[in-house]
mmCIF file of C-alpha atoms in Angstrom:
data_model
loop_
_atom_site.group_PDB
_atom_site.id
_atom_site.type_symbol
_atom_site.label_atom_id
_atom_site.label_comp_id
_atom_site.label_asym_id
_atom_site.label_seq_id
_atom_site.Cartn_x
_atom_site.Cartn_y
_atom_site.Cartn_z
ATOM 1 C CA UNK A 30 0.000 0.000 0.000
ATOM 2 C CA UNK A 31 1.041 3.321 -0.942
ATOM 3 C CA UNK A 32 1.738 5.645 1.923
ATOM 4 C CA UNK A 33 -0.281 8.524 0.577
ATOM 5 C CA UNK A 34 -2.955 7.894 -1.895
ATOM 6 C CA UNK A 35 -4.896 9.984 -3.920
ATOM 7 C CA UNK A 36 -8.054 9.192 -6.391
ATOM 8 C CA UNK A 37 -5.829 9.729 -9.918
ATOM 9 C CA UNK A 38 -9.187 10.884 -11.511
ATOM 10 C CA UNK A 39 -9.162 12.792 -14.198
ATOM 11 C CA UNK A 40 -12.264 14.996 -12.752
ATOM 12 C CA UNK A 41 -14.088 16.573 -15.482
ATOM 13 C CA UNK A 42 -16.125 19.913 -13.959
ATOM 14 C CA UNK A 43 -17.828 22.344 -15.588
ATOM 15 C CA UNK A 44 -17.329 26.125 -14.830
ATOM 16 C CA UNK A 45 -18.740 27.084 -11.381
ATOM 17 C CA UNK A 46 -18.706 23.824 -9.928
ATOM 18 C CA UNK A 47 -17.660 22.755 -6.546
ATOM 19 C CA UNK A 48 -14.669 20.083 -6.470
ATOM 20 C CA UNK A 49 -13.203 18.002 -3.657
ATOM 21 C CA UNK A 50 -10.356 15.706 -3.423
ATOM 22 C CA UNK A 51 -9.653 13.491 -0.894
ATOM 23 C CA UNK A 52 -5.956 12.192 -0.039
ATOM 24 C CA UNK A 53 -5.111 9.301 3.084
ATOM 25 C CA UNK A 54 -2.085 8.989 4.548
ATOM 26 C CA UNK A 55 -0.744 5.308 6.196
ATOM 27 C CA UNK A 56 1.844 6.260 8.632
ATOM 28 C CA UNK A 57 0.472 7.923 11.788
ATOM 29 C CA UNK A 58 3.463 9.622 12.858
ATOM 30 C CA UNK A 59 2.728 11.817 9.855
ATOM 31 C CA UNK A 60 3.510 15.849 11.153
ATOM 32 C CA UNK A 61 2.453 18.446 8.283
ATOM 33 C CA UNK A 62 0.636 18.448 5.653
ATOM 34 C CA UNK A 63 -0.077 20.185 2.201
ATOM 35 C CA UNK A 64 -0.963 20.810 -0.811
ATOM 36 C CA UNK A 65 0.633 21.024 -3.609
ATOM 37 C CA UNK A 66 -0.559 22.271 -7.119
ATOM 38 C CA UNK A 67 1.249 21.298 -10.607
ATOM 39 C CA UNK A 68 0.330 22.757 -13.985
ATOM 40 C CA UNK A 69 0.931 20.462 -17.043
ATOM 41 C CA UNK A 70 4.582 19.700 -18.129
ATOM 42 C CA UNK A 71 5.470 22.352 -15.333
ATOM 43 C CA UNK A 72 6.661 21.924 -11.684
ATOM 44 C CA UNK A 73 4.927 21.148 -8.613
ATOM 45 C CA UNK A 74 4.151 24.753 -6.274
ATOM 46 C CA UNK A 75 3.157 24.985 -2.968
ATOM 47 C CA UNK A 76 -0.714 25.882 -2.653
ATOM 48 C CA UNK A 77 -1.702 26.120 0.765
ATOM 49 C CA UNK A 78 -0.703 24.005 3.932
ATOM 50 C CA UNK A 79 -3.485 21.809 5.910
ATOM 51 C CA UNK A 80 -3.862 22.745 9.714
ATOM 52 C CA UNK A 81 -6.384 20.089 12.415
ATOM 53 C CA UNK A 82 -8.418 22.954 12.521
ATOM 54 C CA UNK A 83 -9.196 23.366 8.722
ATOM 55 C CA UNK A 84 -8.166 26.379 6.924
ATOM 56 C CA UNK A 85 -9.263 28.425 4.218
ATOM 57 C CA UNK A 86 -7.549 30.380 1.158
ATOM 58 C CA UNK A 87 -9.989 31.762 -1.163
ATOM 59 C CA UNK A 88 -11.530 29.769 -3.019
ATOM 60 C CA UNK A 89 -9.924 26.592 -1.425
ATOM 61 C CA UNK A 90 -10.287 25.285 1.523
ATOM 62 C CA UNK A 91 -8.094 22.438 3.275
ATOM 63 C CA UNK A 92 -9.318 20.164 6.218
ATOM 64 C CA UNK A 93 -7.179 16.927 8.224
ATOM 65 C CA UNK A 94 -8.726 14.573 9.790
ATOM 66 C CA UNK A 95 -5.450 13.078 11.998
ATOM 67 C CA UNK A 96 -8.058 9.991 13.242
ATOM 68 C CA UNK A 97 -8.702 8.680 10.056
ATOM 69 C CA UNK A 98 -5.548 9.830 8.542
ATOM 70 C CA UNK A 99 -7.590 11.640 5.527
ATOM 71 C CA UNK A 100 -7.215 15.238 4.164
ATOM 72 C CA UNK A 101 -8.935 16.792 2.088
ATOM 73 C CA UNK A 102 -9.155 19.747 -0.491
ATOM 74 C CA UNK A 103 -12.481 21.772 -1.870
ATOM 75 C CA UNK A 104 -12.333 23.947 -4.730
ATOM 76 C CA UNK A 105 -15.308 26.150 -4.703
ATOM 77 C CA UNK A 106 -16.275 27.965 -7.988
ATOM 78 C CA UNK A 107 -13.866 26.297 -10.396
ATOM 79 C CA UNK A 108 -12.163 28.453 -12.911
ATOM 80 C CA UNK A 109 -10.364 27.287 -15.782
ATOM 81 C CA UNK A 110 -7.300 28.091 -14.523
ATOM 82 C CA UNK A 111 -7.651 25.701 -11.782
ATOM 83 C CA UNK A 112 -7.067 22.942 -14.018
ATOM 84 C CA UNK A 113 -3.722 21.266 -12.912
ATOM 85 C CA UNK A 114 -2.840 18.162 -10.876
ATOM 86 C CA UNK A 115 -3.432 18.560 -7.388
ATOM 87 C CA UNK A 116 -0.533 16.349 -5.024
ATOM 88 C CA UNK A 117 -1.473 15.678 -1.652
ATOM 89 C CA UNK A 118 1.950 16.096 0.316
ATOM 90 C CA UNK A 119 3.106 14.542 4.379
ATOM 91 C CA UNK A 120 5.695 15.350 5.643
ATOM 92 C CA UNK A 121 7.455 12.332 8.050
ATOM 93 C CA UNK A 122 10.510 12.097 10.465
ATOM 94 C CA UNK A 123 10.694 15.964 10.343
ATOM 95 C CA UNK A 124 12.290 16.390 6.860
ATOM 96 C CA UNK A 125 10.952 13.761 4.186
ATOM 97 C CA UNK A 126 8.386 15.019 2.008
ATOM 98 C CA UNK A 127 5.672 12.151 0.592
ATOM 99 C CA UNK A 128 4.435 13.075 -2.458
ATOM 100 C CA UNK A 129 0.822 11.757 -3.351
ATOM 101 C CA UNK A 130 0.608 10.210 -7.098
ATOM 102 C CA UNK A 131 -1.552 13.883 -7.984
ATOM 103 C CA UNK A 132 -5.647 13.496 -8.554
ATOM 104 C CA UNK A 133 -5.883 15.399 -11.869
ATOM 105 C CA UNK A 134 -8.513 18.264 -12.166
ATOM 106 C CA UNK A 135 -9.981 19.815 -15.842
ATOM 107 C CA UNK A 136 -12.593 22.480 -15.831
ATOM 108 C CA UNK A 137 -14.532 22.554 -18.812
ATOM 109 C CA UNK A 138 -15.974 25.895 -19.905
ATOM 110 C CA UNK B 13 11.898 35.046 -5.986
ATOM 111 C CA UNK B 14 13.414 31.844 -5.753
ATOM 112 C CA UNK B 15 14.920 30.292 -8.401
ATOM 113 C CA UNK B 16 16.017 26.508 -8.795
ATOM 114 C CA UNK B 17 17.601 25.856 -12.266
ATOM 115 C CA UNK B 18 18.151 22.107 -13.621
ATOM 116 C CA UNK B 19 21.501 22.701 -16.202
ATOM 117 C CA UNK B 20 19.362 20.495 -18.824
ATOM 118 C CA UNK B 21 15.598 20.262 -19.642
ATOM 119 C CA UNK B 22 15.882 17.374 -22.312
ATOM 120 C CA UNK B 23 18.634 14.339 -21.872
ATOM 121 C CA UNK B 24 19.462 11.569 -24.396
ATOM 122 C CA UNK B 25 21.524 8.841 -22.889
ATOM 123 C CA UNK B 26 22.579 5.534 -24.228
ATOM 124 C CA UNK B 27 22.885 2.138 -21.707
ATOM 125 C CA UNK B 28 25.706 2.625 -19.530
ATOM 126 C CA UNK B 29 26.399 5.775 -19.945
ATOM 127 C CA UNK B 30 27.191 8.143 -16.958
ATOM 128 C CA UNK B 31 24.999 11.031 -16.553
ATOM 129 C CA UNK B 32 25.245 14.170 -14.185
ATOM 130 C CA UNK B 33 22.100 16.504 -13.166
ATOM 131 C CA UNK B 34 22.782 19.444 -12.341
ATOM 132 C CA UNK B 35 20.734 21.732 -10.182
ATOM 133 C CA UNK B 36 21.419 25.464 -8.406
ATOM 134 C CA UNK B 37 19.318 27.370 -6.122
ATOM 135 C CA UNK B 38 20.260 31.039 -5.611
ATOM 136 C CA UNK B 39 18.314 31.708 -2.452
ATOM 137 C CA UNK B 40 21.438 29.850 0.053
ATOM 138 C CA UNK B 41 18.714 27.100 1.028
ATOM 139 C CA UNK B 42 20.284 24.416 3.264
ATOM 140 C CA UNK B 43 18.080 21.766 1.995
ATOM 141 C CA UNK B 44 18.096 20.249 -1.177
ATOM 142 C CA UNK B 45 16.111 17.355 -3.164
ATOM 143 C CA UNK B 46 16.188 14.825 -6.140
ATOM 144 C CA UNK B 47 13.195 13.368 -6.887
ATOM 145 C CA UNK B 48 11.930 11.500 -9.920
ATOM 146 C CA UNK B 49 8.461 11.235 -11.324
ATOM 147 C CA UNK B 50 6.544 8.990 -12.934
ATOM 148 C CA UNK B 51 3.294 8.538 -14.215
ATOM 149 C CA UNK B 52 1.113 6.553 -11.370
ATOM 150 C CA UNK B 53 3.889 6.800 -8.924
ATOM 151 C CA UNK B 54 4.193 10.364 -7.911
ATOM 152 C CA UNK B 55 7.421 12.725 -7.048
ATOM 153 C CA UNK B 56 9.717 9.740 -5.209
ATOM 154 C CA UNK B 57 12.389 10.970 -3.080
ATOM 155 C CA UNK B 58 15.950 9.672 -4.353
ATOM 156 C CA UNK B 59 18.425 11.476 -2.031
ATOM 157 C CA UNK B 60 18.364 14.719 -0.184
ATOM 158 C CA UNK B 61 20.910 16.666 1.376
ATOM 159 C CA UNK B 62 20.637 19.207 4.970
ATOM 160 C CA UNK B 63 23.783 20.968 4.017
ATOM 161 C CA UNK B 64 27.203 21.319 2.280
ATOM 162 C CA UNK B 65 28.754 17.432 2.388
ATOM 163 C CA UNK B 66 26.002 16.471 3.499
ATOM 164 C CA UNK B 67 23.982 13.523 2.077
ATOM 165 C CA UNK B 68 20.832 11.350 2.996
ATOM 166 C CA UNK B 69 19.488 8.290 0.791
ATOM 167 C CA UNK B 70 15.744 8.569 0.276
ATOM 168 C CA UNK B 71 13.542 6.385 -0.447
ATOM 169 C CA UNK B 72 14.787 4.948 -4.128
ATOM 170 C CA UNK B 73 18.803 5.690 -4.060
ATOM 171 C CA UNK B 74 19.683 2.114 -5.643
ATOM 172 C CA UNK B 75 21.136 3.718 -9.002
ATOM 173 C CA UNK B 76 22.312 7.280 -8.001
ATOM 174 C CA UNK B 77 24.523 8.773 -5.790
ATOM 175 C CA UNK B 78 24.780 12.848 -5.154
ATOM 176 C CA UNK B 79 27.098 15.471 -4.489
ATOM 177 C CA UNK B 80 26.925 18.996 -2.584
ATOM 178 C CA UNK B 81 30.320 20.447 -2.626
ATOM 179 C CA UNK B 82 28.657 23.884 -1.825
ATOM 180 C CA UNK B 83 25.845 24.882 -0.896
ATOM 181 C CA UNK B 84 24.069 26.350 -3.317
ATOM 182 C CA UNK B 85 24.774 23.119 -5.898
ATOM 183 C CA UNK B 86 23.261 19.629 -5.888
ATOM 184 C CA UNK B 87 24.239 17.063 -8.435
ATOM 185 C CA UNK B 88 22.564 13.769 -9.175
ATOM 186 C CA UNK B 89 24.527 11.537 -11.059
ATOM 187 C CA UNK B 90 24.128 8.143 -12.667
ATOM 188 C CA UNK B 91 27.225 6.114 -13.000
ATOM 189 C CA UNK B 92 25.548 3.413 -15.513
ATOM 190 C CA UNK B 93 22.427 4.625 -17.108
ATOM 191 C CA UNK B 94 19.471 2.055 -17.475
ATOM 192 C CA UNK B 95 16.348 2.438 -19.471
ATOM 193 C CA UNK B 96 14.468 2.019 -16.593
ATOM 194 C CA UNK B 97 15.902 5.452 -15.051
ATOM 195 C CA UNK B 98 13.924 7.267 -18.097
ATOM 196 C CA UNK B 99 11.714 9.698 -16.157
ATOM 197 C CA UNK B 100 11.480 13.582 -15.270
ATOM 198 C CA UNK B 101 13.996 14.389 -12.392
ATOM 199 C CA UNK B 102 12.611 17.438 -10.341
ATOM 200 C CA UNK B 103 15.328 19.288 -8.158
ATOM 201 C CA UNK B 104 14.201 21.206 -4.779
ATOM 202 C CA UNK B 105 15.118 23.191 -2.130
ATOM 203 C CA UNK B 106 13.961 24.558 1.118
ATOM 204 C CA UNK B 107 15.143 26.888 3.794
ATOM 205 C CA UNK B 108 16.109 24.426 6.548
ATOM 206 C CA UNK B 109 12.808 25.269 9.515
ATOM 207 C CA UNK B 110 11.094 25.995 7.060
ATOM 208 C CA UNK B 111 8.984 22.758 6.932
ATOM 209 C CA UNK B 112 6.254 23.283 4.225
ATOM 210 C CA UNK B 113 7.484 25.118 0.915
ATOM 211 C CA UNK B 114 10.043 23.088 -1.651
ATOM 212 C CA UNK B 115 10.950 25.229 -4.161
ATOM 213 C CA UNK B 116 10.875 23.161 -7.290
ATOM 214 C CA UNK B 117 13.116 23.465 -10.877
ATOM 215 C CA UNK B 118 11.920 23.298 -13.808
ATOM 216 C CA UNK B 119 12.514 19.459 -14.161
ATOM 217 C CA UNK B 120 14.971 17.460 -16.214
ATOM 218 C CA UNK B 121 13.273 14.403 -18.582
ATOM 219 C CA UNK B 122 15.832 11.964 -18.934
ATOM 220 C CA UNK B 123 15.854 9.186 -21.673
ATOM 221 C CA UNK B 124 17.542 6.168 -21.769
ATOM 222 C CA UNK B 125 18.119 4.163 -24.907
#
């Protein structure tokens, strides 16, 4: 089993609609966690960090749930420009970054 | 704005032959990355490095070894190509406390014949 693992879609949305991924994590001494955003044939960016308390950055909006070992990511009021692969990231031991396989997004106008 | 540059953005290699990444971050980040990805697999950590001479196998170093002779300068390097290193090699680094942001190059797609 993968240690983080993402749904590798493709999701298919039209303009306007509302979007959520969801991304588990295996190990629970799992510390941070984020997301990350890559565009196509481009590299990955940070886009916003996930906090126990949720958190919110727009549009997008970022929850953990350290029980079930599940975070999650909503996109409300997709644009076009959101279209990109979306990497669900942990962070373990202090240092190692776990990259997620990426749950790829395309809104449709 | 920080800037990670991979030295090549296309590679040809034949069987056996040795090949050297090259990657340079100009914001004096002590923490540095290789990672390769694939399709299906993700971004897999190869080897990582806190600081100058400093070195750390991640999770798939059979293959590779690294070099940081200063600081600002990581270099991946395959002493015996094999087809089944053909991938895109992504280069990061992050300010060491600094636990969420990796600042990413531009990636390097490798092919081996």
């Amino acid at each position: 089993r993968k240690e983080v693992e993402q749904d590798p879609g493709p999701f298919n949305v039209p303009e306007g609609a509302t979007v959520a991924f969801n991304c588990t994590y295996s190990n629970s001494a799992s510390q941070s966690f984020f997301w990350y955003r890559q565009d196509c044939r481009k590299e990955p960016k940070l886009l916003m960090s996930v906090y126990s308390s949720g958190n919110e950055d727009g549009r997008f909006t970022a929850q953990l749930n350290r029980a079930s070992q599940y975070i999650s990511l909503l996109i409300r009021d997709s644009k076009l420009s959101d279209s990109a692969t979306y990497l669900c990231v942990v962070i373990r031991y202090g240092q190692n970054f776990v990259f997620g396989p990426g749950t790829r997004l395309s809104v449709l106008p | 704005d920080v800037k990670v540059t991979q030295s090549s953005r296309y590679l040809v290699k034949r069987t056996g032959e040795k090949v050297f990444l090259e990657c340079v971050q100009d914001m004096d980040h002590e923490n540095m990355f290789w990672y390769r990805q694939d399709p299906g697999l993700g971004l897999r950590l190869i080897y990582f490095s806190y600081d100058v001479k400093m070195k750390e196998k991640g999770d798939i170093p059979e293959g590779y070894s690294v070099s940081r002779e200063k600081k600002e300068r990581f270099s991946l390097i395959l002493e015996s190509a094999s087809t089944n290193q053909t991938s895109m090699y992504l280069c990061a680094s992050r300010r060491d406390g600094n636990t969420g942001e990796l600042f990413f190059g531009e990636g390097s797609r490798l092919t081996v014949l």
